[in-house]
Short mmCIF file of C-alpha atoms in Angstrom, two decimals:
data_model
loop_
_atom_site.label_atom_id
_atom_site.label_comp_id
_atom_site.label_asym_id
_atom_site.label_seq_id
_atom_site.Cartn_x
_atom_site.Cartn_y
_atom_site.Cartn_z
CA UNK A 1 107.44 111.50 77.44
CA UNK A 2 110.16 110.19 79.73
CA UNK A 3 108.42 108.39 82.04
CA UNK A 4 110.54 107.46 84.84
CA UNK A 5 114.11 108.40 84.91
CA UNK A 6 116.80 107.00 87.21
CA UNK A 7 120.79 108.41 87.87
CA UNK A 8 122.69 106.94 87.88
CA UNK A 9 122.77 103.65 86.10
CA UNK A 10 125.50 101.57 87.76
CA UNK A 11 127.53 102.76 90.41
CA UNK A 12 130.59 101.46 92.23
CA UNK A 13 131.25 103.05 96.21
CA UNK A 14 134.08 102.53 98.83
CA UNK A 15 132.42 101.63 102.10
CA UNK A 16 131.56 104.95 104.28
CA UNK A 17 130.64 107.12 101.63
CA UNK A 18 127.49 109.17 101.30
CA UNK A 19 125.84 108.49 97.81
CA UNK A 20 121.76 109.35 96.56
CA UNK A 21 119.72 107.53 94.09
CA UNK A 22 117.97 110.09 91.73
CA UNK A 23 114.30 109.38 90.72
CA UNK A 24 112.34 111.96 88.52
CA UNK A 25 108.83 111.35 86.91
CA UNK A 26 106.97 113.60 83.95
CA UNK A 27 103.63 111.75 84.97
CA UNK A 28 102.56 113.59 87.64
CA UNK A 29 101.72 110.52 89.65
CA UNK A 30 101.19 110.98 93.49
CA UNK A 31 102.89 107.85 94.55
CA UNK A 32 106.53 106.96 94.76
CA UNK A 33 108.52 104.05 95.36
CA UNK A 34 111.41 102.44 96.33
CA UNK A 35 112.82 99.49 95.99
CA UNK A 36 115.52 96.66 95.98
CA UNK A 37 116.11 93.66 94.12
CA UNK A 38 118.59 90.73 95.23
CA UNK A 39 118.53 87.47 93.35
CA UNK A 40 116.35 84.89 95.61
CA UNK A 41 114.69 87.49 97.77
CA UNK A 42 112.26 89.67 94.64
CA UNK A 43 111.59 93.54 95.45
CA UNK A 44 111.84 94.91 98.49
CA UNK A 45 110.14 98.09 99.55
CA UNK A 46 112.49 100.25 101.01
CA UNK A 47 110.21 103.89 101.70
CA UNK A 48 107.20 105.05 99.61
CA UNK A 49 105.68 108.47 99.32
CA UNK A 50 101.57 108.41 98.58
CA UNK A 51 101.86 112.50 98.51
CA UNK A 52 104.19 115.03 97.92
CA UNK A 53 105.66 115.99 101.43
CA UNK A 54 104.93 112.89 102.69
CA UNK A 55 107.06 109.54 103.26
CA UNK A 56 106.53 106.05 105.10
CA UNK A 57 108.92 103.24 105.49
CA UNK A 58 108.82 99.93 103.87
CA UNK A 59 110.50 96.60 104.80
CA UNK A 60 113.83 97.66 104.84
CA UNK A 61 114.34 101.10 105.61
CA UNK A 62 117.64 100.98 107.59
CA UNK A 63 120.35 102.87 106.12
CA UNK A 64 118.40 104.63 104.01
CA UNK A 65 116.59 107.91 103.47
CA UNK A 66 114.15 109.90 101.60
CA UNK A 67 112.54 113.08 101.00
CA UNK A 68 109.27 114.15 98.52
CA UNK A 69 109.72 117.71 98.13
CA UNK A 70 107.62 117.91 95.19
CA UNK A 71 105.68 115.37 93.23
CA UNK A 72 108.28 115.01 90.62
CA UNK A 73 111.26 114.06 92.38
CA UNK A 74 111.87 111.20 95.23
CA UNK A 75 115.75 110.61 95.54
CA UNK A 76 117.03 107.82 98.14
CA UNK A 77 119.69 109.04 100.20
CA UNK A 78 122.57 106.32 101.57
CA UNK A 79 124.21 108.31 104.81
CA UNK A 80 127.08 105.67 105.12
CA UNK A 81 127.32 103.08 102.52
CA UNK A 82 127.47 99.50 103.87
CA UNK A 83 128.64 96.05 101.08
CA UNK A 84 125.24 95.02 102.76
CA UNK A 85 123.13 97.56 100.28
CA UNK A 86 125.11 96.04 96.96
CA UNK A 87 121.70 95.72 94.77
CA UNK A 88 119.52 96.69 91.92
CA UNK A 89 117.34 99.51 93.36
CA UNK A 90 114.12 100.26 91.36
CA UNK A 91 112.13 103.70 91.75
CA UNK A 92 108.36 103.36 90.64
CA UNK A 93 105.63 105.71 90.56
CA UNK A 94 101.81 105.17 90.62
CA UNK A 95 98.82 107.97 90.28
CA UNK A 96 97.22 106.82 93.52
CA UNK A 97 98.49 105.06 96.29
CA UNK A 98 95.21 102.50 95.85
CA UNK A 99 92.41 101.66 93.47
CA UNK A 100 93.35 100.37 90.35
CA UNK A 101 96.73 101.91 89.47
CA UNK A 102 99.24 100.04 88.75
CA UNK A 103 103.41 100.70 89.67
CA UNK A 104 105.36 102.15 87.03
CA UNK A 105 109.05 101.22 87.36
CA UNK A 106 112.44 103.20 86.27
CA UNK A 107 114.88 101.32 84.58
CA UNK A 108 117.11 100.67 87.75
CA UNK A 109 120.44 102.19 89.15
CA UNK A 110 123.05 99.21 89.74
CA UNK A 111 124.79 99.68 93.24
CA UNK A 112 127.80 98.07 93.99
CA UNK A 113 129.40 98.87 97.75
CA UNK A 114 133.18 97.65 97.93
CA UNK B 1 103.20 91.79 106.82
CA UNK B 2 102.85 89.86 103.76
CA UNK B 3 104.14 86.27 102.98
CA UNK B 4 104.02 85.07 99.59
CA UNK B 5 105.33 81.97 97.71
CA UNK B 6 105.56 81.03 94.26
CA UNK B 7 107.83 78.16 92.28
CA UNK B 8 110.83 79.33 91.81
CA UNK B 9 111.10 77.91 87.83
CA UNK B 10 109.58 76.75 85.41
CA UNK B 11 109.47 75.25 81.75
CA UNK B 12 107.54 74.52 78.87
CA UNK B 13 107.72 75.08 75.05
CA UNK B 14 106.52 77.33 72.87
CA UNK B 15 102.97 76.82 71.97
CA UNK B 16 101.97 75.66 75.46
CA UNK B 17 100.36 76.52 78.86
CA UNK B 18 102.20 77.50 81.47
CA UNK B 19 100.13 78.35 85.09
CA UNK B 20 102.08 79.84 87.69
CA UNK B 21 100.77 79.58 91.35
CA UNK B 22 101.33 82.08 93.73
CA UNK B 23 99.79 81.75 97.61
CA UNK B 24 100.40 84.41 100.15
CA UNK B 25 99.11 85.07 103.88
CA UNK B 26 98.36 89.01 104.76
CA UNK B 27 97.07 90.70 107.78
CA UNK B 28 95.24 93.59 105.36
CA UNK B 29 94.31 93.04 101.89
CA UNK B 30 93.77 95.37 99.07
CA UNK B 31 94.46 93.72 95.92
CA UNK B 32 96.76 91.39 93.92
CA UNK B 33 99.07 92.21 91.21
CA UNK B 34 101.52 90.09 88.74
CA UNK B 35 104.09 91.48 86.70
CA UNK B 36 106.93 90.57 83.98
CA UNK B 37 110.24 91.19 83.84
CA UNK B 38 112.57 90.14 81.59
CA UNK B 39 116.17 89.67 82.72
CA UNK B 40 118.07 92.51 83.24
CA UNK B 41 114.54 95.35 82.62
CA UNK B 42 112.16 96.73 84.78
CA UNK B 43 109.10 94.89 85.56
CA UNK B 44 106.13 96.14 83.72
CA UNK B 45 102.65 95.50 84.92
CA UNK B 46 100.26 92.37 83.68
CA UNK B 47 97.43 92.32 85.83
CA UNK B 48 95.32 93.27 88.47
CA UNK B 49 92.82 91.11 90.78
CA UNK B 50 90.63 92.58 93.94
CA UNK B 51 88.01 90.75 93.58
CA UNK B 52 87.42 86.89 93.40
CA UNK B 53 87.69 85.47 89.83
CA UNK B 54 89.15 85.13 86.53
CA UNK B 55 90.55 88.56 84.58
CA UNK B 56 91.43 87.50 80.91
CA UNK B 57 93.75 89.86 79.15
CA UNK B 58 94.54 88.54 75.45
CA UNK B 59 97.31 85.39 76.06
CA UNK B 60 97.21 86.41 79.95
CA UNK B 61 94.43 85.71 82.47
CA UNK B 62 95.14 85.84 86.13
CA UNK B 63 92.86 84.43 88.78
CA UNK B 64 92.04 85.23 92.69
CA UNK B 65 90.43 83.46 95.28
CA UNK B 66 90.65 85.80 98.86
CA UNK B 67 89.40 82.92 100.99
CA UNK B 68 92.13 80.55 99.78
CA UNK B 69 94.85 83.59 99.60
CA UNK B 70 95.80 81.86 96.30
CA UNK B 71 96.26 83.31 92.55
CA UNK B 72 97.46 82.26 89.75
CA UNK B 73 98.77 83.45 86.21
CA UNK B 74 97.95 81.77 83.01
CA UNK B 75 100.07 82.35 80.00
CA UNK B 76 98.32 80.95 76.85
CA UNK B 77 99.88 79.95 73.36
CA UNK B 78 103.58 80.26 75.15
CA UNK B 79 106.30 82.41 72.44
CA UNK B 80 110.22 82.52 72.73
CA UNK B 81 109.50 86.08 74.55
CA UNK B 82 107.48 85.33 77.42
CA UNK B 83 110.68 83.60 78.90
CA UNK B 84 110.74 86.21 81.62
CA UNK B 85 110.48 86.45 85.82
CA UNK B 86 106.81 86.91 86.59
CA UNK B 87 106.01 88.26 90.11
CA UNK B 88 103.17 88.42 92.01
CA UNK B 89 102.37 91.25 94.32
CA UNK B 90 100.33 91.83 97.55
CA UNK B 91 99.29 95.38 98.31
CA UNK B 92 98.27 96.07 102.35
CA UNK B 93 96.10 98.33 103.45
CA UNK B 94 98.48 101.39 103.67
CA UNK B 95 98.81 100.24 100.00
CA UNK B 96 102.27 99.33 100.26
CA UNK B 97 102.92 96.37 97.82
CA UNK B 98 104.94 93.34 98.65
CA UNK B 99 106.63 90.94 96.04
CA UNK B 100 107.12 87.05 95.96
CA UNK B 101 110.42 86.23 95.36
CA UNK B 102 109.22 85.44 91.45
CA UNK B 103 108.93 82.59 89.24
CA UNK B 104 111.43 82.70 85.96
CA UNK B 105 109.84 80.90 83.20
CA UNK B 106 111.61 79.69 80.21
CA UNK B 107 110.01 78.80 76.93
CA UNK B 108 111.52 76.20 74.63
CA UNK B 109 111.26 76.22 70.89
#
């Protein structure tokens, strides 16, 4: 069982460029997350998803973009890469959306905008 | 919106207690959550509080009191690989979850 998978790992992009975070879970959990880590500020939530087909902004949506087409599957979508969105970004996945289930997290991608 | 404090560091050596403090101010809550990560990993999942009171899980026990919007996380009998980040979480009532900023913990031999 994978678990949570993220692609890529680490990534260096120019400024401008169009670039999407891949998240796929084997858990058939109805939540998805995402997030972003800076040093001195913890996780952010950028959008969630409590169902397939549906999505919701976080904190700090701006720039980015999602989609849940199916429950497997919640990539995050930069339209125009900014050195503002260099950061750890975490996908996470939970069965429900409340109750007692806890947030599974994928090992990260590394972003680096130049 | 959720804000939530918690030391930024702290130390102690193996063997010890360690209690990390986390208060936070929310305009829905739906429970309380504290993590681990270790530097560099994910953060995996400790514990879970909704209700007032003391959850013990083996070395870990985490506390909530939802009048005083205060937790904390105990870490008992301290070893070399608890040095980690802990974080404590807020979820709203849209059950979004927000994150204090996190309190790194290193253990000394």
């Amino acid at each position: 069982i994978a678990g949570i998978t993220q692609a890529p790992t680490s990534q260096i992009l120019a400024a401008g460029r169009r670039m999407t975070l891949r998240c796929t879970q084997d858990m058939r959990h109805n939540a998805m997350y995402w997030y972003r880590q800076d040093l001195g500020l913890g996780l952010r939530l950028i959008h969630y998803s409590n169902t397939a087909g549906t999505t919701g902004k976080g904190e700090v949506p701006d720039g980015y973009s999602v989609s849940r087409a199916n429950t497997d599957d919640f990539p995050l979508t930069l339209a125009s890469a900014v050195p503002s969105q260099t950061s750890v970004y975490f996908c996470a996945s939970s069965p429900l959306a409340g109750g007692y289930n806890e947030q599974f997290f994928g090992p990260g991608t590394r972003l680096t905008v130049l | 919106g959720q804000n939530i404090d918690q030391p930024t560091e702290m130390t102690a050596t193996e063997g010890a207690i360690v209690q990390i403090n986390c208060t936070y101010q929310t305009s829905g809550f739906n429970g309380l959550f504290w993590y681990q990560q270790h530097a560099g990993e994910a953060p995996t999942f400790l514990s879970y509080n909704v209700l007032d009171g003391l959850e013990e899980k083996g070395r870990f026990s985490s506390f909530l009191s939802r009048s005083k919007g205060y937790s904390y996380l105990l870490l008992k009998e301290l070893q070399m690989k608890d040095s980690a980040s802990y974080l404590c979480a807020v979820r709203d009532q849209d059950y979004k979850l927000s994150f204090g900023a996190g309190t790194t913990v290193t253990v000394r031999a």
